[in-house]
Amino acid sequence: MTLTWEFFTCFLSTAMTTVYHCEATAPPPPPTGLNYWWLDPFTVNVSWQQPRGLQDGEVLYKYRPVNDETDKCVVSTIWRNFTDIFLTEDMGNRTYHVWTVGSKSGDSTRVGITVKTPYPRAEVKDLRCLINSTGMNCSWRPGNQPFTLSYRVCGNSLDEMKKCDQPYSSAASGRTGCYLKVDAVNDICVLLDTGAGRRTFKPAREILSPKLSVTEVGDKFNLSWPPPEFGEYSHWIYEVCYKKCNEPKVCLQFTTNGEPGQMAYDKRCLYKFQSRARTSHYFKEIFSGFGDVVPYGTDEPPDGTLTVVAIVIPVILSACIILSCYCFRRHRSIICPTIPDPSAIFKEMMLNGNKEFKTTPGNLYTPVPEPVEPCKITLSPRKTPDTDV
């Protein structure tokens, strides 16, 4: 009886401990009733209901975009809603994950919600926004279409949307655009409405490419640029791409503080330069596209001396060898006459003794007989002196 009671007491204590432990480590319930609405064309608000059985302040909530799995994009909040900037330039739709985090019980399962834009995306091409000291010039293709452009500073939904009051359209370039009176140091959010669709974007800070100046100093080039019109930045990084003498394109980078950059110069080649600029990584990003092509120098005609030497000299040597062989074969009997064998002469002398040695034709050299003119002597009659009778 005692053993049965002790076993029952131990079993009940173990079961109660297990139940208490499971209740203490059970994850909290996930958020429910996720919903969203647009505060303005750039800002969306996502909200959810409080999980059942929990009170405000007992848990935290976390959320992040599904397409970004980095921990840097995980945001914690005690509120049951959040706002985010949502631009059609980034993506068509965006999905968020939201979950509950308990102080001791871990994380709940994640609940997803997909935010969709309430309007179709406007189809425009080659969208560019150039900044200068007075504002921003945004333009795009195709041009000659009706549009409405509005803008404000990003991240501040309380700012009133401003409308473009300086639109333009260029038939020559086929571009349509608008001049914006803004401080380009701030991030600007722009809404472009073409009637057929809308497009929201945050313009990049692009400037006109500074004009490249090329000067020759000895056997080097000095490359210089005027200070960009926008920004009080002292350090700029210039990328220079050039081609010379039909060689592949080469790109170099120069970090300058007002002084020119230098590179080697081959005077036999025509150079074609293009350059662009950007701020260093320590400053807010400002960049330019490649500027116009800047030519310098001329292509000298290639030196033909080596070519002539490589072609003419072998031809001359070949002709000389052929002529030498021809002359040798034609006059072989003179150049290389037949010489009798000395051993044959000695052997013949031993066999015949004192007999007259007769050479056979072909063994000895027989000189060609020289022509002899006959000498004729004519006697004149002798005169005798006259005698007196």
Short mmCIF file of C-alpha atoms in Angstrom, two decimals:
data_model
loop_
_atom_site.label_atom_id
_atom_site.label_comp_id
_atom_site.label_asym_id
_atom_site.label_seq_id
_atom_site.Cartn_x
_atom_site.Cartn_y
_atom_site.Cartn_z
CA MET A 1 0.00 0.00 0.00
CA THR A 2 2.84 2.35 0.92
CA LEU A 3 4.64 1.57 -2.36
CA THR A 4 1.51 2.31 -4.38
CA TRP A 5 1.02 5.69 -2.71
CA GLU A 6 4.67 6.68 -3.21
CA PHE A 7 4.45 5.67 -6.90
CA PHE A 8 1.28 7.73 -7.36
CA THR A 9 2.85 10.78 -5.65
CA CYS A 10 5.98 10.57 -7.84
CA PHE A 11 3.94 10.18 -11.03
CA LEU A 12 1.70 13.17 -10.16
CA SER A 13 4.72 15.37 -9.35
CA THR A 14 6.40 14.45 -12.62
CA ALA A 15 3.28 15.11 -14.65
CA MET A 16 2.67 18.50 -13.00
CA THR A 17 6.32 19.51 -13.64
CA THR A 18 6.06 18.48 -17.27
CA VAL A 19 2.83 20.38 -17.78
CA TYR A 20 4.23 23.46 -16.08
CA HIS A 21 7.39 23.28 -18.20
CA CYS A 22 5.40 22.92 -21.44
CA GLU A 23 3.18 25.83 -20.50
CA ALA A 24 6.20 27.97 -19.69
CA THR A 25 7.98 27.23 -23.01
CA ALA A 26 4.98 27.16 -25.35
CA PRO A 27 5.36 29.82 -28.09
CA PRO A 28 2.84 32.65 -28.17
CA PRO A 29 0.03 32.65 -30.73
CA PRO A 30 0.70 34.45 -34.04
CA PRO A 31 -0.92 37.74 -35.06
CA THR A 32 -4.31 37.52 -36.77
CA GLY A 33 -6.43 39.69 -39.03
CA LEU A 34 -3.57 41.23 -41.03
CA ASN A 35 -4.66 44.11 -43.25
CA TYR A 36 -3.16 47.13 -45.03
CA TRP A 37 -4.18 50.47 -46.53
CA TRP A 38 -2.39 53.25 -48.40
CA LEU A 39 -1.68 56.49 -46.54
CA ASP A 40 -0.50 58.17 -49.76
CA PRO A 41 0.93 56.99 -53.13
CA PHE A 42 4.26 56.18 -51.46
CA THR A 43 3.36 54.90 -47.97
CA VAL A 44 1.52 51.75 -46.90
CA ASN A 45 0.30 50.89 -43.37
CA VAL A 46 0.09 47.22 -42.27
CA SER A 47 -1.88 46.31 -39.11
CA TRP A 48 -3.05 43.17 -37.27
CA GLN A 49 -5.16 42.12 -34.28
CA GLN A 50 -3.91 41.23 -30.84
CA PRO A 51 -3.41 37.47 -30.38
CA ARG A 52 -5.93 35.74 -28.12
CA GLY A 53 -5.03 35.33 -24.49
CA LEU A 54 -2.36 38.06 -24.56
CA GLN A 55 -2.34 41.60 -23.27
CA ASP A 56 -0.62 44.65 -24.72
CA GLY A 57 2.94 44.90 -23.44
CA GLU A 58 3.33 41.16 -22.78
CA VAL A 59 4.93 40.45 -26.17
CA LEU A 60 6.77 42.13 -29.02
CA TYR A 61 6.06 41.89 -32.72
CA LYS A 62 8.59 41.52 -35.52
CA TYR A 63 8.26 41.94 -39.28
CA ARG A 64 10.37 42.02 -42.42
CA PRO A 65 9.94 41.78 -46.22
CA VAL A 66 9.91 38.20 -47.44
CA ASN A 67 12.37 38.86 -50.30
CA ASP A 68 15.08 40.00 -47.86
CA GLU A 69 16.25 37.27 -45.48
CA THR A 70 18.94 39.34 -43.75
CA ASP A 71 18.66 40.08 -40.05
CA LYS A 72 19.20 43.78 -40.71
CA CYS A 73 15.68 44.04 -42.15
CA VAL A 74 13.99 42.51 -39.09
CA VAL A 75 12.17 45.26 -37.16
CA SER A 76 10.72 44.95 -33.63
CA THR A 77 7.77 46.97 -32.39
CA ILE A 78 5.33 47.02 -29.46
CA TRP A 79 2.58 48.38 -31.70
CA ARG A 80 0.24 46.31 -33.83
CA ASN A 81 0.98 48.18 -37.03
CA PHE A 82 3.84 49.65 -39.06
CA THR A 83 4.31 51.90 -42.09
CA ASP A 84 6.74 51.43 -44.96
CA ILE A 85 7.66 53.27 -48.16
CA PHE A 86 6.49 51.22 -51.13
CA LEU A 87 7.61 52.32 -54.62
CA THR A 88 6.58 50.66 -57.88
CA GLU A 89 10.12 51.28 -59.14
CA ASP A 90 11.33 48.60 -56.69
CA MET A 91 8.80 45.85 -57.36
CA GLY A 92 5.18 45.20 -58.36
CA ASN A 93 4.01 43.58 -55.12
CA ARG A 94 5.61 43.11 -51.72
CA THR A 95 5.02 40.40 -49.09
CA TYR A 96 5.71 40.88 -45.36
CA HIS A 97 6.10 38.30 -42.60
CA VAL A 98 4.79 39.23 -39.13
CA TRP A 99 5.20 37.14 -35.95
CA THR A 100 4.90 37.36 -32.15
CA VAL A 101 7.89 37.19 -29.81
CA GLY A 102 7.44 36.20 -26.16
CA SER A 103 9.83 37.33 -23.43
CA LYS A 104 10.54 33.72 -22.35
CA SER A 105 8.60 31.51 -24.69
CA GLY A 106 10.29 32.17 -28.09
CA ASP A 107 8.73 33.13 -31.44
CA SER A 108 5.37 32.27 -32.90
CA THR A 109 4.79 31.01 -36.40
CA ARG A 110 5.07 33.66 -39.12
CA VAL A 111 2.06 35.08 -40.89
CA GLY A 112 2.36 36.62 -44.36
CA ILE A 113 0.52 39.46 -46.07
CA THR A 114 1.02 40.65 -49.66
CA VAL A 115 0.68 44.35 -50.45
CA LYS A 116 -0.47 45.17 -53.97
CA THR A 117 -0.41 48.52 -55.72
CA PRO A 118 -3.93 49.88 -56.37
CA TYR A 119 -3.06 51.03 -59.90
CA PRO A 120 -1.24 49.65 -62.98
CA ARG A 121 2.40 50.55 -63.48
CA ALA A 122 3.09 53.28 -66.05
CA GLU A 123 5.26 52.17 -68.96
CA VAL A 124 7.96 54.78 -69.48
CA LYS A 125 11.50 54.20 -70.74
CA ASP A 126 14.90 55.70 -70.02
CA LEU A 127 13.77 57.55 -66.88
CA ARG A 128 16.51 59.96 -65.71
CA CYS A 129 16.63 62.76 -63.15
CA LEU A 130 19.56 65.20 -63.38
CA ILE A 131 20.31 67.42 -60.41
CA ASN A 132 22.06 70.78 -60.22
CA SER A 133 22.36 73.60 -57.74
CA THR A 134 18.83 74.89 -58.47
CA GLY A 135 16.80 71.66 -58.51
CA MET A 136 16.12 68.53 -60.53
CA ASN A 137 15.19 67.76 -64.14
CA CYS A 138 13.31 64.46 -64.62
CA SER A 139 12.68 63.19 -68.16
CA TRP A 140 11.66 59.96 -69.84
CA ARG A 141 10.58 58.25 -73.07
CA PRO A 142 8.25 57.91 -74.90
CA GLY A 143 7.38 61.58 -74.94
CA ASN A 144 4.41 63.59 -76.16
CA GLN A 145 1.92 61.96 -73.79
CA PRO A 146 -0.24 63.63 -71.11
CA PHE A 147 1.04 63.23 -67.56
CA THR A 148 0.77 64.57 -64.02
CA LEU A 149 3.86 64.66 -61.82
CA SER A 150 3.79 65.18 -58.03
CA TYR A 151 6.55 64.92 -55.45
CA ARG A 152 7.51 65.37 -51.81
CA VAL A 153 10.33 64.49 -49.40
CA CYS A 154 10.43 60.74 -48.75
CA GLY A 155 9.65 59.45 -45.26
CA ASN A 156 7.51 62.41 -44.23
CA SER A 157 3.91 61.63 -45.11
CA LEU A 158 2.76 64.87 -43.46
CA ASP A 159 4.38 66.96 -46.21
CA GLU A 160 1.98 68.18 -48.83
CA MET A 161 2.42 66.77 -52.32
CA LYS A 162 3.70 69.37 -54.77
CA LYS A 163 2.76 69.35 -58.43
CA CYS A 164 5.09 70.02 -61.32
CA ASP A 165 4.64 73.56 -62.61
CA GLN A 166 7.36 73.46 -65.32
CA PRO A 167 6.54 70.54 -67.66
CA TYR A 168 8.11 70.29 -71.11
CA SER A 169 8.17 68.05 -74.14
CA SER A 170 10.91 67.92 -76.80
CA ALA A 171 10.03 66.60 -80.25
CA ALA A 172 13.71 66.61 -81.28
CA SER A 173 14.84 64.28 -78.50
CA GLY A 174 11.50 62.52 -78.06
CA ARG A 175 11.66 63.09 -74.30
CA THR A 176 9.07 64.45 -71.89
CA GLY A 177 9.92 65.85 -68.50
CA CYS A 178 9.55 68.36 -65.74
CA TYR A 179 11.75 70.75 -63.75
CA LEU A 180 11.41 70.27 -59.98
CA LYS A 181 12.31 72.95 -57.46
CA VAL A 182 13.75 70.76 -54.72
CA ASP A 183 16.81 70.46 -52.54
CA ALA A 184 18.42 67.45 -54.10
CA VAL A 185 20.34 66.65 -50.90
CA ASN A 186 17.11 65.09 -49.56
CA ASP A 187 15.55 61.88 -50.85
CA ILE A 188 12.64 62.87 -53.09
CA CYS A 189 9.67 60.58 -53.85
CA VAL A 190 8.02 61.23 -57.22
CA LEU A 191 4.60 60.14 -58.52
CA LEU A 192 4.23 60.01 -62.32
CA ASP A 193 0.66 59.55 -63.57
CA THR A 194 0.21 59.04 -67.33
CA GLY A 195 -3.49 58.23 -67.22
CA ALA A 196 -2.86 54.65 -68.33
CA GLY A 197 -0.83 53.93 -65.21
CA ARG A 198 1.24 55.31 -62.37
CA ARG A 199 4.85 55.05 -61.38
CA THR A 200 6.36 55.95 -58.02
CA PHE A 201 10.13 56.18 -57.67
CA LYS A 202 12.96 57.79 -55.74
CA PRO A 203 15.26 59.52 -58.26
CA ALA A 204 18.97 58.77 -58.12
CA ARG A 205 21.28 61.77 -57.85
CA GLU A 206 22.71 62.03 -61.35
CA ILE A 207 24.67 65.01 -62.70
CA LEU A 208 25.90 65.95 -66.15
CA SER A 209 29.29 64.44 -66.89
CA PRO A 210 32.08 67.01 -66.28
CA LYS A 211 33.87 67.94 -69.50
CA LEU A 212 37.19 66.14 -69.89
CA SER A 213 40.27 68.16 -70.84
CA VAL A 214 43.32 66.35 -72.29
CA THR A 215 46.76 67.99 -72.51
CA GLU A 216 50.11 66.52 -73.54
CA VAL A 217 53.04 66.88 -71.13
CA GLY A 218 56.15 65.12 -72.43
CA ASP A 219 55.32 61.46 -72.89
CA LYS A 220 52.27 61.63 -70.61
CA PHE A 221 48.69 62.85 -70.67
CA ASN A 222 47.26 65.25 -68.11
CA LEU A 223 43.53 64.57 -67.60
CA SER A 224 41.51 67.23 -65.79
CA TRP A 225 37.87 68.12 -65.14
CA PRO A 226 36.16 71.29 -63.89
CA PRO A 227 34.52 70.92 -60.44
CA PRO A 228 30.96 69.55 -60.76
CA GLU A 229 28.23 72.15 -60.42
CA PHE A 230 26.47 70.32 -57.61
CA GLY A 231 27.66 69.67 -54.09
CA GLU A 232 30.55 70.85 -51.95
CA TYR A 233 32.46 67.60 -52.25
CA SER A 234 36.23 67.82 -52.50
CA HIS A 235 37.00 64.25 -53.53
CA TRP A 236 35.62 62.84 -56.76
CA ILE A 237 36.38 59.55 -58.48
CA TYR A 238 36.68 59.74 -62.28
CA GLU A 239 36.48 56.71 -64.53
CA VAL A 240 38.23 57.18 -67.90
CA CYS A 241 37.80 54.70 -70.74
CA TYR A 242 39.84 55.03 -73.94
CA LYS A 243 40.73 53.22 -77.14
CA LYS A 244 43.91 53.65 -79.19
CA CYS A 245 45.32 52.18 -82.41
CA ASN A 246 42.43 49.72 -82.82
CA GLU A 247 43.29 48.10 -79.48
CA PRO A 248 40.63 46.91 -76.96
CA LYS A 249 39.09 49.52 -74.66
CA VAL A 250 40.89 50.21 -71.38
CA CYS A 251 39.32 51.84 -68.29
CA LEU A 252 41.21 53.62 -65.50
CA GLN A 253 40.13 55.32 -62.26
CA PHE A 254 41.52 58.55 -60.83
CA THR A 255 40.79 59.95 -57.36
CA THR A 256 41.55 63.65 -57.51
CA ASN A 257 41.37 66.63 -55.22
CA GLY A 258 41.66 69.25 -57.94
CA GLU A 259 44.94 68.01 -59.39
CA PRO A 260 45.02 66.36 -62.87
CA GLY A 261 45.40 62.65 -63.40
CA GLN A 262 48.27 61.30 -65.50
CA MET A 263 48.67 58.36 -67.88
CA ALA A 264 51.23 57.23 -70.47
CA TYR A 265 50.97 58.59 -74.05
CA ASP A 266 51.86 56.79 -77.28
CA LYS A 267 52.34 59.50 -79.92
CA ARG A 268 51.80 57.05 -82.77
CA CYS A 269 48.13 56.50 -81.85
CA LEU A 270 44.83 58.33 -81.98
CA TYR A 271 43.12 58.28 -78.56
CA LYS A 272 39.36 58.43 -77.97
CA PHE A 273 38.39 59.23 -74.38
CA GLN A 274 35.13 59.04 -72.42
CA SER A 275 34.78 59.75 -68.72
CA ARG A 276 32.26 59.85 -65.89
CA ALA A 277 32.36 60.94 -62.25
CA ARG A 278 31.00 59.86 -58.86
CA THR A 279 31.49 60.76 -55.24
CA SER A 280 33.61 58.57 -52.97
CA HIS A 281 32.02 56.12 -50.56
CA TYR A 282 32.33 58.60 -47.69
CA PHE A 283 29.72 60.95 -49.17
CA LYS A 284 26.13 60.67 -50.34
CA GLU A 285 26.09 59.00 -53.73
CA ILE A 286 26.14 61.37 -56.71
CA PHE A 287 27.17 60.10 -60.14
CA SER A 288 27.17 60.94 -63.85
CA GLY A 289 26.93 59.02 -67.09
CA PHE A 290 29.69 58.90 -69.69
CA GLY A 291 30.27 62.19 -71.48
CA ASP A 292 31.01 62.89 -75.14
CA VAL A 293 33.98 61.27 -76.88
CA VAL A 294 37.14 63.40 -76.69
CA PRO A 295 39.68 62.55 -79.47
CA TYR A 296 43.39 63.36 -79.22
CA GLY A 297 46.32 62.69 -81.59
CA THR A 298 46.47 60.92 -84.97
CA ASP A 299 47.24 57.43 -86.16
CA GLU A 300 50.64 57.41 -87.87
CA PRO A 301 51.02 55.10 -90.91
CA PRO A 302 52.88 51.93 -89.99
CA ASP A 303 56.63 51.79 -90.72
CA GLY A 304 57.04 49.79 -93.98
CA THR A 305 60.83 49.39 -93.84
CA LEU A 306 60.76 46.08 -92.05
CA THR A 307 58.04 44.84 -94.38
CA VAL A 308 60.11 45.75 -97.44
CA VAL A 309 63.20 44.14 -95.97
CA ALA A 310 61.30 40.99 -95.08
CA ILE A 311 59.90 40.65 -98.62
CA VAL A 312 62.51 42.07 -101.03
CA ILE A 313 65.68 40.56 -99.59
CA PRO A 314 64.43 36.93 -99.73
CA VAL A 315 63.28 37.50 -103.33
CA ILE A 316 66.70 38.84 -104.34
CA LEU A 317 68.51 35.98 -102.62
CA SER A 318 66.28 33.41 -104.31
CA ALA A 319 66.92 34.96 -107.76
CA CYS A 320 70.68 34.97 -107.16
CA ILE A 321 70.66 31.32 -106.14
CA ILE A 322 68.66 30.31 -109.22
CA LEU A 323 70.99 32.24 -111.55
CA SER A 324 74.06 30.72 -109.88
CA CYS A 325 72.74 27.21 -110.36
CA TYR A 326 71.95 27.92 -114.02
CA CYS A 327 75.43 29.33 -114.75
CA PHE A 328 77.11 26.47 -112.94
CA ARG A 329 75.31 23.83 -115.01
CA ARG A 330 75.92 25.70 -118.27
CA HIS A 331 79.68 26.14 -117.74
CA ARG A 332 80.39 23.06 -115.68
CA SER A 333 83.15 21.83 -118.01
CA ILE A 334 85.07 25.08 -117.59
CA ILE A 335 84.45 25.61 -113.93
CA CYS A 336 85.08 21.95 -113.02
CA PRO A 337 87.30 20.31 -115.74
CA THR A 338 87.95 16.55 -115.77
CA ILE A 339 91.20 15.78 -113.91
CA PRO A 340 93.01 12.46 -114.75
CA ASP A 341 93.47 9.96 -111.97
CA PRO A 342 97.15 10.05 -110.82
CA SER A 343 97.09 6.36 -109.83
CA ALA A 344 96.13 5.34 -113.36
CA ILE A 345 99.08 7.27 -114.81
CA PHE A 346 101.53 5.64 -112.37
CA LYS A 347 100.17 2.17 -113.09
CA GLU A 348 100.52 2.65 -116.86
CA MET A 349 104.12 3.74 -116.49
CA MET A 350 104.96 0.66 -114.47
CA LEU A 351 103.41 -1.71 -117.02
CA ASN A 352 104.86 -0.24 -120.21
CA GLY A 353 108.30 0.61 -118.93
CA ASN A 354 110.11 3.03 -121.24
CA LYS A 355 107.43 2.82 -123.86
CA GLU A 356 105.90 5.98 -124.90
CA PHE A 357 102.93 6.63 -122.76
CA LYS A 358 99.82 7.24 -124.76
CA THR A 359 96.90 8.77 -123.12
CA THR A 360 93.48 7.95 -124.19
CA PRO A 361 91.11 10.66 -125.06
CA GLY A 362 89.32 11.92 -122.10
CA ASN A 363 91.99 11.08 -119.54
CA LEU A 364 94.25 14.07 -120.16
CA TYR A 365 93.44 17.59 -120.81
CA THR A 366 94.00 18.41 -124.52
CA PRO A 367 94.38 22.07 -125.21
CA VAL A 368 92.48 23.52 -128.06
CA PRO A 369 94.85 24.10 -131.03
CA GLU A 370 95.38 27.72 -131.76
CA PRO A 371 94.96 28.87 -135.35
CA VAL A 372 98.33 29.47 -137.09
CA GLU A 373 98.50 31.83 -139.96
CA PRO A 374 101.04 30.82 -142.68
CA CYS A 375 103.89 33.17 -143.12
CA LYS A 376 104.68 34.08 -146.77
CA ILE A 377 108.02 35.61 -147.68
CA THR A 378 108.25 37.51 -150.96
CA LEU A 379 111.73 38.20 -152.41
CA SER A 380 112.22 41.41 -154.26
CA PRO A 381 114.60 41.34 -157.34
CA ARG A 382 118.11 42.48 -156.55
CA LYS A 383 119.32 45.48 -158.37
CA THR A 384 122.87 45.40 -159.80
CA PRO A 385 124.87 48.51 -160.46
CA ASP A 386 125.29 49.55 -164.09
CA THR A 387 128.78 49.07 -165.65
CA ASP A 388 130.38 51.02 -168.48
CA VAL A 389 131.01 49.19 -171.59
#
